[in-house]
Tab-separated table of C-alpha atoms and ligand atoms in Angstrom:
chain	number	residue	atom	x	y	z
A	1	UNK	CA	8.091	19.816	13.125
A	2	UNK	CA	8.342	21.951	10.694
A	3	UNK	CA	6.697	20.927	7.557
A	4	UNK	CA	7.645	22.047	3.196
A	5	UNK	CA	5.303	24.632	2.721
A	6	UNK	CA	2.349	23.205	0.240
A	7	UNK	CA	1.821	24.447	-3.243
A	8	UNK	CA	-1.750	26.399	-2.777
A	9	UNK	CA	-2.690	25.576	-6.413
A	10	UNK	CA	-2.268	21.643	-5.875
A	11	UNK	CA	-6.348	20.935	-5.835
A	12	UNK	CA	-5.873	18.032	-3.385
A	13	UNK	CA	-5.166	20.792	-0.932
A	14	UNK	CA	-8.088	22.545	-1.615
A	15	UNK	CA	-10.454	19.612	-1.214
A	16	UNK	CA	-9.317	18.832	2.036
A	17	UNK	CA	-7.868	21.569	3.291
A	18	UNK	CA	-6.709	20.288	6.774
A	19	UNK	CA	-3.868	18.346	4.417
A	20	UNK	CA	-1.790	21.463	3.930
A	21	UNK	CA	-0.178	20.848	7.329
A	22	UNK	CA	-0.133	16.980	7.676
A	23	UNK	CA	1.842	16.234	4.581
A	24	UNK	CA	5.236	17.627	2.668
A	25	UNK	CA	5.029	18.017	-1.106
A	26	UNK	CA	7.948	19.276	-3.513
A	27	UNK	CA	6.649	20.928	-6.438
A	28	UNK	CA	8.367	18.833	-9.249
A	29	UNK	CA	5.374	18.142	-11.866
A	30	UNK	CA	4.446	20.603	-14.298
A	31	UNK	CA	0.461	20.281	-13.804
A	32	UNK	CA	-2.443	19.972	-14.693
A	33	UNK	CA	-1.336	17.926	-17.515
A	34	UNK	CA	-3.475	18.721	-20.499
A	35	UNK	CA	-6.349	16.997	-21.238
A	36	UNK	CA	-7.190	16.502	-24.652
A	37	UNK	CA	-9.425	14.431	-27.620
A	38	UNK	CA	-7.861	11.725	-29.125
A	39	UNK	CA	-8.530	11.423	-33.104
A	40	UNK	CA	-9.445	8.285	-32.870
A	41	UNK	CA	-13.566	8.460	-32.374
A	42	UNK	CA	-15.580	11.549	-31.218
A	43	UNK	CA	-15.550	9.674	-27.489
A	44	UNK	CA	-11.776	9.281	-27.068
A	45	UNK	CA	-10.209	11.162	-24.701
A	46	UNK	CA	-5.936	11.382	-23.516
A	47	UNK	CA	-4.943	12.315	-19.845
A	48	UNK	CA	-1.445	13.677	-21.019
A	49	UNK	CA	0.435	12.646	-17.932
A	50	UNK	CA	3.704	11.603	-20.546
A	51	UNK	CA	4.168	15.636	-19.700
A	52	UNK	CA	3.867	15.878	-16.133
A	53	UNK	CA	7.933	17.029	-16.243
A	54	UNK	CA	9.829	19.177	-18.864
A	55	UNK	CA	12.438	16.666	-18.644
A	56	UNK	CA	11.309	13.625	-18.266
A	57	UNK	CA	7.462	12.418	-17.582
A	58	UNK	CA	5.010	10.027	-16.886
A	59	UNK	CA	3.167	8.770	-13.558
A	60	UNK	CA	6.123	8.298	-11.347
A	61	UNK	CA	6.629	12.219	-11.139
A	62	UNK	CA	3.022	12.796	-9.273
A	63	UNK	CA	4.164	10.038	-6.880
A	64	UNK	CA	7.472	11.692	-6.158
A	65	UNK	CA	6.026	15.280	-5.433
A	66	UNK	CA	4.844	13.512	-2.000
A	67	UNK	CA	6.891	11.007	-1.685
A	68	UNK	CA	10.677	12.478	-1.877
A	69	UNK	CA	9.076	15.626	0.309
A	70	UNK	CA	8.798	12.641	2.815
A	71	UNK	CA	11.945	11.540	2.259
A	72	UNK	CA	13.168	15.106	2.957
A	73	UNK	CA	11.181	15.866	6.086
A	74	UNK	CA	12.676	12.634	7.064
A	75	UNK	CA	16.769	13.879	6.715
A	76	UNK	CA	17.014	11.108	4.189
A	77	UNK	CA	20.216	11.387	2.563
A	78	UNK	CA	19.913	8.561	0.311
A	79	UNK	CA	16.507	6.868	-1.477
A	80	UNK	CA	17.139	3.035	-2.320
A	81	UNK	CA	14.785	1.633	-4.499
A	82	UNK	CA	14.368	-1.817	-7.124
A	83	UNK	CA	12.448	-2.234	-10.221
A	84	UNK	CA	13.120	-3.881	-13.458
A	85	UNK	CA	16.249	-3.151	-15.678
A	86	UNK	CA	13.784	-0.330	-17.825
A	87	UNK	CA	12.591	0.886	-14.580
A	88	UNK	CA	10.499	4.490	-15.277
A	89	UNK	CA	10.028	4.706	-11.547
A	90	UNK	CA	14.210	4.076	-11.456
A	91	UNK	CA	14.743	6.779	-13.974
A	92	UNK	CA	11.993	9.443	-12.388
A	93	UNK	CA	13.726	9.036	-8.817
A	94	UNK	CA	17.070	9.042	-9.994
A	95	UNK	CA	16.731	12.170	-11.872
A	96	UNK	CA	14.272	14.053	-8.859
A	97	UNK	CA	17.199	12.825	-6.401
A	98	UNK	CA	19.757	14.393	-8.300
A	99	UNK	CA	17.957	17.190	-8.334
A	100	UNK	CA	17.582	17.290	-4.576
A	101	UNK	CA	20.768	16.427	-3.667
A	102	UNK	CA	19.661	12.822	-2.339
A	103	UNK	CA	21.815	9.845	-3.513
A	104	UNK	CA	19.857	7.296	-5.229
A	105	UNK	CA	20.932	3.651	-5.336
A	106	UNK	CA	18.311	1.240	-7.684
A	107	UNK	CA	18.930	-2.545	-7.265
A	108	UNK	CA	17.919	-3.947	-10.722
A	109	UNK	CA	16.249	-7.707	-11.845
A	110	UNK	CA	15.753	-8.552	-15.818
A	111	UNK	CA	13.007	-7.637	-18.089
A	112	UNK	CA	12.876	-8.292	-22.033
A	113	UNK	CA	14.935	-6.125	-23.550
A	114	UNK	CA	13.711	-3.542	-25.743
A	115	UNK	CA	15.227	-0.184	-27.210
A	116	UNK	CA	13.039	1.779	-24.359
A	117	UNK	CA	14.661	-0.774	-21.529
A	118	UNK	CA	18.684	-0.073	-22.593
A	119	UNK	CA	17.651	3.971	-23.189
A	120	UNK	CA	16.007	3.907	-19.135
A	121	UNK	CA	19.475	2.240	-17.729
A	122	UNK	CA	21.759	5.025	-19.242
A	123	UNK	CA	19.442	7.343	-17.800
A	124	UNK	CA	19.242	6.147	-14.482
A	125	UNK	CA	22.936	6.370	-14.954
A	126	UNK	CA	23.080	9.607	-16.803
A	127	UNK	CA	21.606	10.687	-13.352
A	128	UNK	CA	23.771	9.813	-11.339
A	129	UNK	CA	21.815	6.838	-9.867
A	130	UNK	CA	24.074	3.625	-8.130
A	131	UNK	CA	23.000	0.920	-10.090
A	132	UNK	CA	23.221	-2.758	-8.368
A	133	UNK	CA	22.488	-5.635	-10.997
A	134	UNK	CA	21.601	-8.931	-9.766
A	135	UNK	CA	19.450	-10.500	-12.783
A	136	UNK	CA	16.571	-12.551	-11.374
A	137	UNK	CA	14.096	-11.332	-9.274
A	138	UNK	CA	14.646	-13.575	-6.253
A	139	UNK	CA	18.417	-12.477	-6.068
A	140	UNK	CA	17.586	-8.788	-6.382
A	141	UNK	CA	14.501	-8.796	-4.046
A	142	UNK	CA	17.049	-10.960	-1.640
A	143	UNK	CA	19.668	-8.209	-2.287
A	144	UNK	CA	17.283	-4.864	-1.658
A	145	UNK	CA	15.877	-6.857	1.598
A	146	UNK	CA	19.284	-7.133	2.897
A	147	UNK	CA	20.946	-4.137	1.341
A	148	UNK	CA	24.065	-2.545	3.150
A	149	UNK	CA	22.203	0.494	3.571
A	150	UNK	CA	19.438	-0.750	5.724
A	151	UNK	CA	22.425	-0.456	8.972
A	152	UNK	CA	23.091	3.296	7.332
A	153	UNK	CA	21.221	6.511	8.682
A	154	UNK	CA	19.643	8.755	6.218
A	155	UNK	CA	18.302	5.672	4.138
A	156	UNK	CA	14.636	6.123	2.584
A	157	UNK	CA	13.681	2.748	1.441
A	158	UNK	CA	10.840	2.802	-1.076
A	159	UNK	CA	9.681	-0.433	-3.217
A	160	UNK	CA	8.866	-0.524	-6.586
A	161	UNK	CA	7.160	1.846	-8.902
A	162	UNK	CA	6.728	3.912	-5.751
A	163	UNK	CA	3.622	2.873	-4.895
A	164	UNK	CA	2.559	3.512	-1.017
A	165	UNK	CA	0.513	6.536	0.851
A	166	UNK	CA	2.190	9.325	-0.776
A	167	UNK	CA	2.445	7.709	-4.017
A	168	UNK	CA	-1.516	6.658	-3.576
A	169	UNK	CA	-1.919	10.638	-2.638
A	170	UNK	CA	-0.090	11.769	-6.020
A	171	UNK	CA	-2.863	10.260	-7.697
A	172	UNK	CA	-5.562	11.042	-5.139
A	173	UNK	CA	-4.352	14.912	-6.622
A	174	UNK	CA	-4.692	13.569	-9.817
A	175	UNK	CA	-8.302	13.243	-9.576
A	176	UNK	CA	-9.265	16.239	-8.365
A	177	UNK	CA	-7.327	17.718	-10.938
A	178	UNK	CA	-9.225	16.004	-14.039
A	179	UNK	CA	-12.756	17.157	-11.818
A	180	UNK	CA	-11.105	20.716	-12.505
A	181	UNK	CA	-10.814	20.150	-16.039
A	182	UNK	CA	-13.912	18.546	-16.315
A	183	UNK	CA	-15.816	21.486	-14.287
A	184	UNK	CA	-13.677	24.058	-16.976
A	185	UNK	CA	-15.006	22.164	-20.008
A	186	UNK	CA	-11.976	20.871	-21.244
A	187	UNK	CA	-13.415	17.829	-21.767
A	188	UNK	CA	-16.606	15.619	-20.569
A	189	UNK	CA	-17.227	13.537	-17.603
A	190	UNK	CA	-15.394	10.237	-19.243
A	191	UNK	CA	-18.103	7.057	-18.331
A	192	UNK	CA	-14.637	5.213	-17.961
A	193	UNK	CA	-10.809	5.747	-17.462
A	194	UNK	CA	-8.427	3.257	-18.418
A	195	UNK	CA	-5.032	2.798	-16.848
A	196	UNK	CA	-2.415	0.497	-16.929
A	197	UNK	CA	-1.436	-0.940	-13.555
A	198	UNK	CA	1.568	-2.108	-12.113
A	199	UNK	CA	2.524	-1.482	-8.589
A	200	UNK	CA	-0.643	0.245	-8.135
A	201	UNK	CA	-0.793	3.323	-7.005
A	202	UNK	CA	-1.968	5.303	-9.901
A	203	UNK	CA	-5.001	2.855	-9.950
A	204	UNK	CA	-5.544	3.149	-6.164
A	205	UNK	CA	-5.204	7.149	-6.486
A	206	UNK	CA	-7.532	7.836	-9.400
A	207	UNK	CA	-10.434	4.805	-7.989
A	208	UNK	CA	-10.256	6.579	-3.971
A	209	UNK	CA	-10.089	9.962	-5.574
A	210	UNK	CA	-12.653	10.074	-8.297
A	211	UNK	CA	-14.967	8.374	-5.136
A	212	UNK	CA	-14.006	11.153	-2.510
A	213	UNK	CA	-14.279	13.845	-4.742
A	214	UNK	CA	-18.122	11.639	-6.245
A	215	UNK	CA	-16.102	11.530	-9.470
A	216	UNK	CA	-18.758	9.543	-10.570
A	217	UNK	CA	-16.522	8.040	-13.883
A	218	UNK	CA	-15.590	3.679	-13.476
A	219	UNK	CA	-12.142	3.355	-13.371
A	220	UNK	CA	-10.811	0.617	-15.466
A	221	UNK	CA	-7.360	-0.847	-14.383
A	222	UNK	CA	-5.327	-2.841	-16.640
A	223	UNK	CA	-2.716	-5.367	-15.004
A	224	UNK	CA	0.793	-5.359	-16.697
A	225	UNK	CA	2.931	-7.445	-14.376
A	226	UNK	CA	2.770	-10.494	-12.114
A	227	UNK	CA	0.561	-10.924	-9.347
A	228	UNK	CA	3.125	-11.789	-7.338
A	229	UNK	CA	7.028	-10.583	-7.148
A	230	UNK	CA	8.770	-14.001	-5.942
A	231	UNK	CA	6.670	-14.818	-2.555
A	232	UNK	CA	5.086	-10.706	-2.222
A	233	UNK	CA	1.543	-9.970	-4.040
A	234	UNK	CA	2.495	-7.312	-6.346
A	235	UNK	CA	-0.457	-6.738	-8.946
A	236	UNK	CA	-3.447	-7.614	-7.417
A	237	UNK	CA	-7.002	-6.210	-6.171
A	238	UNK	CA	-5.740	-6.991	-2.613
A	239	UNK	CA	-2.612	-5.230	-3.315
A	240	UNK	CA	-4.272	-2.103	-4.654
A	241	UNK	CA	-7.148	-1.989	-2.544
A	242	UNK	CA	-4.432	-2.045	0.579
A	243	UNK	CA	-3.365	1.540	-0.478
A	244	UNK	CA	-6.837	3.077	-0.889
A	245	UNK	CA	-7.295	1.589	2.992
A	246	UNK	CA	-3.858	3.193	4.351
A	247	UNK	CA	-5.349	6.272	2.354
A	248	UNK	CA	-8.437	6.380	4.079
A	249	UNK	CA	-6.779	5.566	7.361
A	250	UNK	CA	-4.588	8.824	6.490
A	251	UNK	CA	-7.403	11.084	5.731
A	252	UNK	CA	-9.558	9.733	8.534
A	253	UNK	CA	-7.228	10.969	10.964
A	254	UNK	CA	-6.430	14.420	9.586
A	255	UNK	CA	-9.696	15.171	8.047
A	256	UNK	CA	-12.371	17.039	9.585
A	257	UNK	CA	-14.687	16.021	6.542
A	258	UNK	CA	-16.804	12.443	6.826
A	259	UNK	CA	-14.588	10.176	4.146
A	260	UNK	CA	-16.219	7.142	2.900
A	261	UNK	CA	-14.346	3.411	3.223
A	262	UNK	CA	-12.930	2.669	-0.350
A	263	UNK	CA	-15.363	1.041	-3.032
A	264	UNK	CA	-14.048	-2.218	-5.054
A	265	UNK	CA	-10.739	-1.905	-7.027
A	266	UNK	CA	-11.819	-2.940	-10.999
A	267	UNK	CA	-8.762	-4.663	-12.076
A	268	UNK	CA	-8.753	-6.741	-15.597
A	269	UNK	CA	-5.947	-9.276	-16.343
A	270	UNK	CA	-6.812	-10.225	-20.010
A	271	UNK	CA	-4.235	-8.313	-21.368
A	272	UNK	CA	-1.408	-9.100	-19.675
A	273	UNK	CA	-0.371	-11.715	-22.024
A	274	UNK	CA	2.742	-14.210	-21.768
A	275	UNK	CA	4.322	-11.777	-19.019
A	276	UNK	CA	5.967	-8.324	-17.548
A	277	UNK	CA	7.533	-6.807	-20.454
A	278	UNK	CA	6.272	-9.360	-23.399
A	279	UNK	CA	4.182	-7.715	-25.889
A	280	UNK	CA	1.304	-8.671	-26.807
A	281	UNK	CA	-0.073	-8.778	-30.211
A	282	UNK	CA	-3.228	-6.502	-29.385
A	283	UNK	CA	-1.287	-4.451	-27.667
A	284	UNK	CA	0.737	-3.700	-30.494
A	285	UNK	CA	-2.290	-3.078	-32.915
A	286	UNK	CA	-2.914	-0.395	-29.909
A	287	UNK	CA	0.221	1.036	-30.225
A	288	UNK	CA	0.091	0.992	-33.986
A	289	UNK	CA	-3.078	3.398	-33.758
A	290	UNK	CA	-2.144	5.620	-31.220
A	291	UNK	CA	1.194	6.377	-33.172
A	292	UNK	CA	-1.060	7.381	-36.193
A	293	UNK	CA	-3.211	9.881	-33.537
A	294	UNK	CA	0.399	10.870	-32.827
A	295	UNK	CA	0.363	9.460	-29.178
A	296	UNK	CA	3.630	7.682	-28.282
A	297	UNK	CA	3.580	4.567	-26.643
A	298	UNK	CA	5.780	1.536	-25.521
A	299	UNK	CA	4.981	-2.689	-25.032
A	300	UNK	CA	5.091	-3.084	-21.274
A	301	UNK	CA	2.657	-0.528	-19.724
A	302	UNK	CA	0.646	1.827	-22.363
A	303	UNK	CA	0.215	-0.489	-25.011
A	304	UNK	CA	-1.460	-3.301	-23.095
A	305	UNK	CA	-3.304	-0.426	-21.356
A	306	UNK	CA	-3.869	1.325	-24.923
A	307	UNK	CA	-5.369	-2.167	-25.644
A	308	UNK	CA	-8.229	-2.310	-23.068
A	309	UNK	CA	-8.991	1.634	-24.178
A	310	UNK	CA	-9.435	0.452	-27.174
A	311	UNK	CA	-12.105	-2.176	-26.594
A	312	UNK	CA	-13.470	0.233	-24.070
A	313	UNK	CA	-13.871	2.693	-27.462
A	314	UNK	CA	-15.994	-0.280	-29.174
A	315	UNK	CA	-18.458	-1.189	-26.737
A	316	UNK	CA	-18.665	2.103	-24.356
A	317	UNK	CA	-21.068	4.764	-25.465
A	318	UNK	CA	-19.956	7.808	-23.353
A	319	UNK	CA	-16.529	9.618	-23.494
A	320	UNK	CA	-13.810	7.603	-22.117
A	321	UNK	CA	-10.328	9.016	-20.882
A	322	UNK	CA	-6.985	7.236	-21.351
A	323	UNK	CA	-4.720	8.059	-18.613
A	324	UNK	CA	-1.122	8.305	-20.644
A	325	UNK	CA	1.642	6.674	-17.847
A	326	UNK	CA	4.283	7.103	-20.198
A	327	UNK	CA	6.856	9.782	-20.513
A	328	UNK	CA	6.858	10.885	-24.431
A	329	UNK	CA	10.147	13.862	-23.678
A	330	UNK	CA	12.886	12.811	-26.340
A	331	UNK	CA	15.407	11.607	-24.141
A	332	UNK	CA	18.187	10.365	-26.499
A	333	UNK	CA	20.310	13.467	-25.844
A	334	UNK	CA	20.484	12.422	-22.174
A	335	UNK	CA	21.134	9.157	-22.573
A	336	UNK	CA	23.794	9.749	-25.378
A	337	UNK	CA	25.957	11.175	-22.414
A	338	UNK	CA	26.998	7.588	-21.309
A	339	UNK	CA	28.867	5.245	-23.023
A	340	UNK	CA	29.631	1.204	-21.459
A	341	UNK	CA	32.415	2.211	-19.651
A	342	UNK	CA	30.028	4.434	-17.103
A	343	UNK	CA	28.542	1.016	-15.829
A	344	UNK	CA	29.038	-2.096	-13.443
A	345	UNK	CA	30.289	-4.348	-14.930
A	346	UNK	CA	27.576	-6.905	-15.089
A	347	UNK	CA	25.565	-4.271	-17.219
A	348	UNK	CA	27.997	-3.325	-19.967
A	349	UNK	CA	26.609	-6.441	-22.135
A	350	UNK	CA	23.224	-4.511	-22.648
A	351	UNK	CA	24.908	-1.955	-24.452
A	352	UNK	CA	26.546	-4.163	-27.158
B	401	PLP	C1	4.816	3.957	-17.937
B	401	PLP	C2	4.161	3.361	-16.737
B	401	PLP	N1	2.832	3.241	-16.722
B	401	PLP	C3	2.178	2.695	-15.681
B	401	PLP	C4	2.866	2.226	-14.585
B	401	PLP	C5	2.086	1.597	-13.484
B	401	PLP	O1	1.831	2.502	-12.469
B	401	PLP	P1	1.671	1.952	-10.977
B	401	PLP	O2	3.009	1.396	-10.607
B	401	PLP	O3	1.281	3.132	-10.186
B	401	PLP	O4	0.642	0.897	-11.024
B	401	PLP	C6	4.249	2.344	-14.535
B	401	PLP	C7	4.981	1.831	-13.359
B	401	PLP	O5	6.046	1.375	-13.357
B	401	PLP	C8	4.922	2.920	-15.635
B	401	PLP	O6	6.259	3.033	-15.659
């Protein structure tokens, strides 16, 4: 089998070196990200992962350097996918597919609306993505679990916000890379990292990684949507935890190195709020003061997150690092390419 050749400076491949053969990876993500102090007291620290692409950034892009090299290896012609109408993991795959040549088809479910949401959907149109509308979750999970293109070859199925090994790996990578940067002196071991959490592999990457590597730095994960998607645990300890295990069954195998049984996921619902998508009002004091440190940041994932950091601020005395999710590229040029008449049908009413 003949396997995409590695890219030698990813630092997850020099930590465990026997990797390099066992797993594809496309480079796609301009890394490391920078990291960098946030004016907002002498302990605050930003992850800048809204730059991990020139085009477009955020988390989803570490997930996908793994994750559509699988998809590759694996002659998929097409990835099919589902999130929420303002799906960032819909508009990162569309836009790596189309640069890959893979189709992309996204079956959609509501979310509140919000300037963010209707600017995500003309992207994931803008590239090129097949975009199925079904409005509530239980017809759209109904509709993905029976999709058409289950019976077609070449179909890479992958659920939402892209969270399984390789996605879980992404951010397994991500960790060693802040150990790099922390080693370099571009900024302090943080006492805590806060992240917002959703399908939850960022949280499962950075919590396995930061323990493999002895990261020794608590990783705080902030729930932002429902602990269950109709009758599936979504957002959960159990549901993160379950990646860090397939993880460790991964690297068990391939590994020559001993690699220790994952610790305890630290997952904190208190600022969820009313639900996936509401804001919250703390959350948008948070966003308020990150705007004035010049960070952008939006009501469903970084804000709520940007809320916990916040707290974390007050009452933690070391450094601690906010992990950005959320891409910050201008993206209104892009999505000023498409106009109503680009859509289904059932969509063009979000753009009145
Ligand atoms: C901006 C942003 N931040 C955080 C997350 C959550 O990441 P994960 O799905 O890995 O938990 C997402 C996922 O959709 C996201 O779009």
């Amino acid at each position: 089998m003949s396997l995409i050749e590695p890219s030698p400076e990813r630092p997850l491949f020099k930590k465990f070196p026997e990797l390099r053969s066992k797993i594809a990876m496309q480079h796609i993500a301009s890394l490391p990200t920078p990291v960098e102090a946030l004016p907002l007291s002498e302990h605050a620290w930003i992850k800048r992962d809204d730059l991990t692409h020139a085009k477009y950034g955020g988390n989803k892009i570490r997930k996908l350097e793994f994750i559509l090299a699988d998809a590759l290896q694996n002659k998929a012609k097409r990835i099919i996918t589902v999130g929420a109408i303002g799906t960032n993991h819909g508009v990162a795959t569309a836009m790596t597919c189309q640069q890959f040549g893979l189709e992309c088809v996204i079956y959609l479910f509501d979310q509140p609306l919000t300037a963010t949401v209707t600017q995500n959907l003309r992207l994931m149109q803008a590239y090129g993505a097949k975009l199925i509308y079904k409005g509530s979750l239980f017809k759209t999970m109904l509709a993905y679990y029976s999709s058409p293109y289950r019976l077609k070859s070449g179909s890479y199925f992958l659920f939402a916000g892209g969270s399984n090994l390789y996605g879980t790996l992404g951010f397994v990578n991500a960790a060693c890379e802040l150990q790099d940067q922390i080693e370099q002196d571009e900024c302090p071991l943080p006492t805590a990292i806060v992240c917002p959490v959703g399908s939850g592999a960022t949280l499962a990457g950075l919590t396995y990684g930061c323990q493999l590597i002895g990261l020794e730095t608590e990783i705080i994960g902030v729930r932002v949507a429902p602990k269950k998607l109709g009758p599936i645990p979504a957002c959960t300890p159990g549901t993160v935890h379950k990646l860090m295990m397939e993880t460790y069954r991964f690297l068990t195998k391939h590994c020559r190195q001993p690699i220790p049984r994952p610790a305890a996921v630290n997952l904190v619902d208190e600022f969820y709020g009313d639900g996936y998508g509401v804001a919250t009002e703390q959350g948008v004091q948070a966003i308020a003061r990150f705007k004035r440190a010049g960070i952008a940041l939006e009501q469903t994932y970084t804000g709520k997150a940007a809320a916990a950091f916040l707290e974390q601020l007050d009452s933690n005395r070391g450094a601690v690092l906010f992990w950005d999710t959320f891409n910050s590229r201008d993206m209104a040029e892009t999505a000023s390419t498409i106009t109503a008449e680009y859509l289904p049908v059932n969509l063009r009413s979000f753009w009145d």
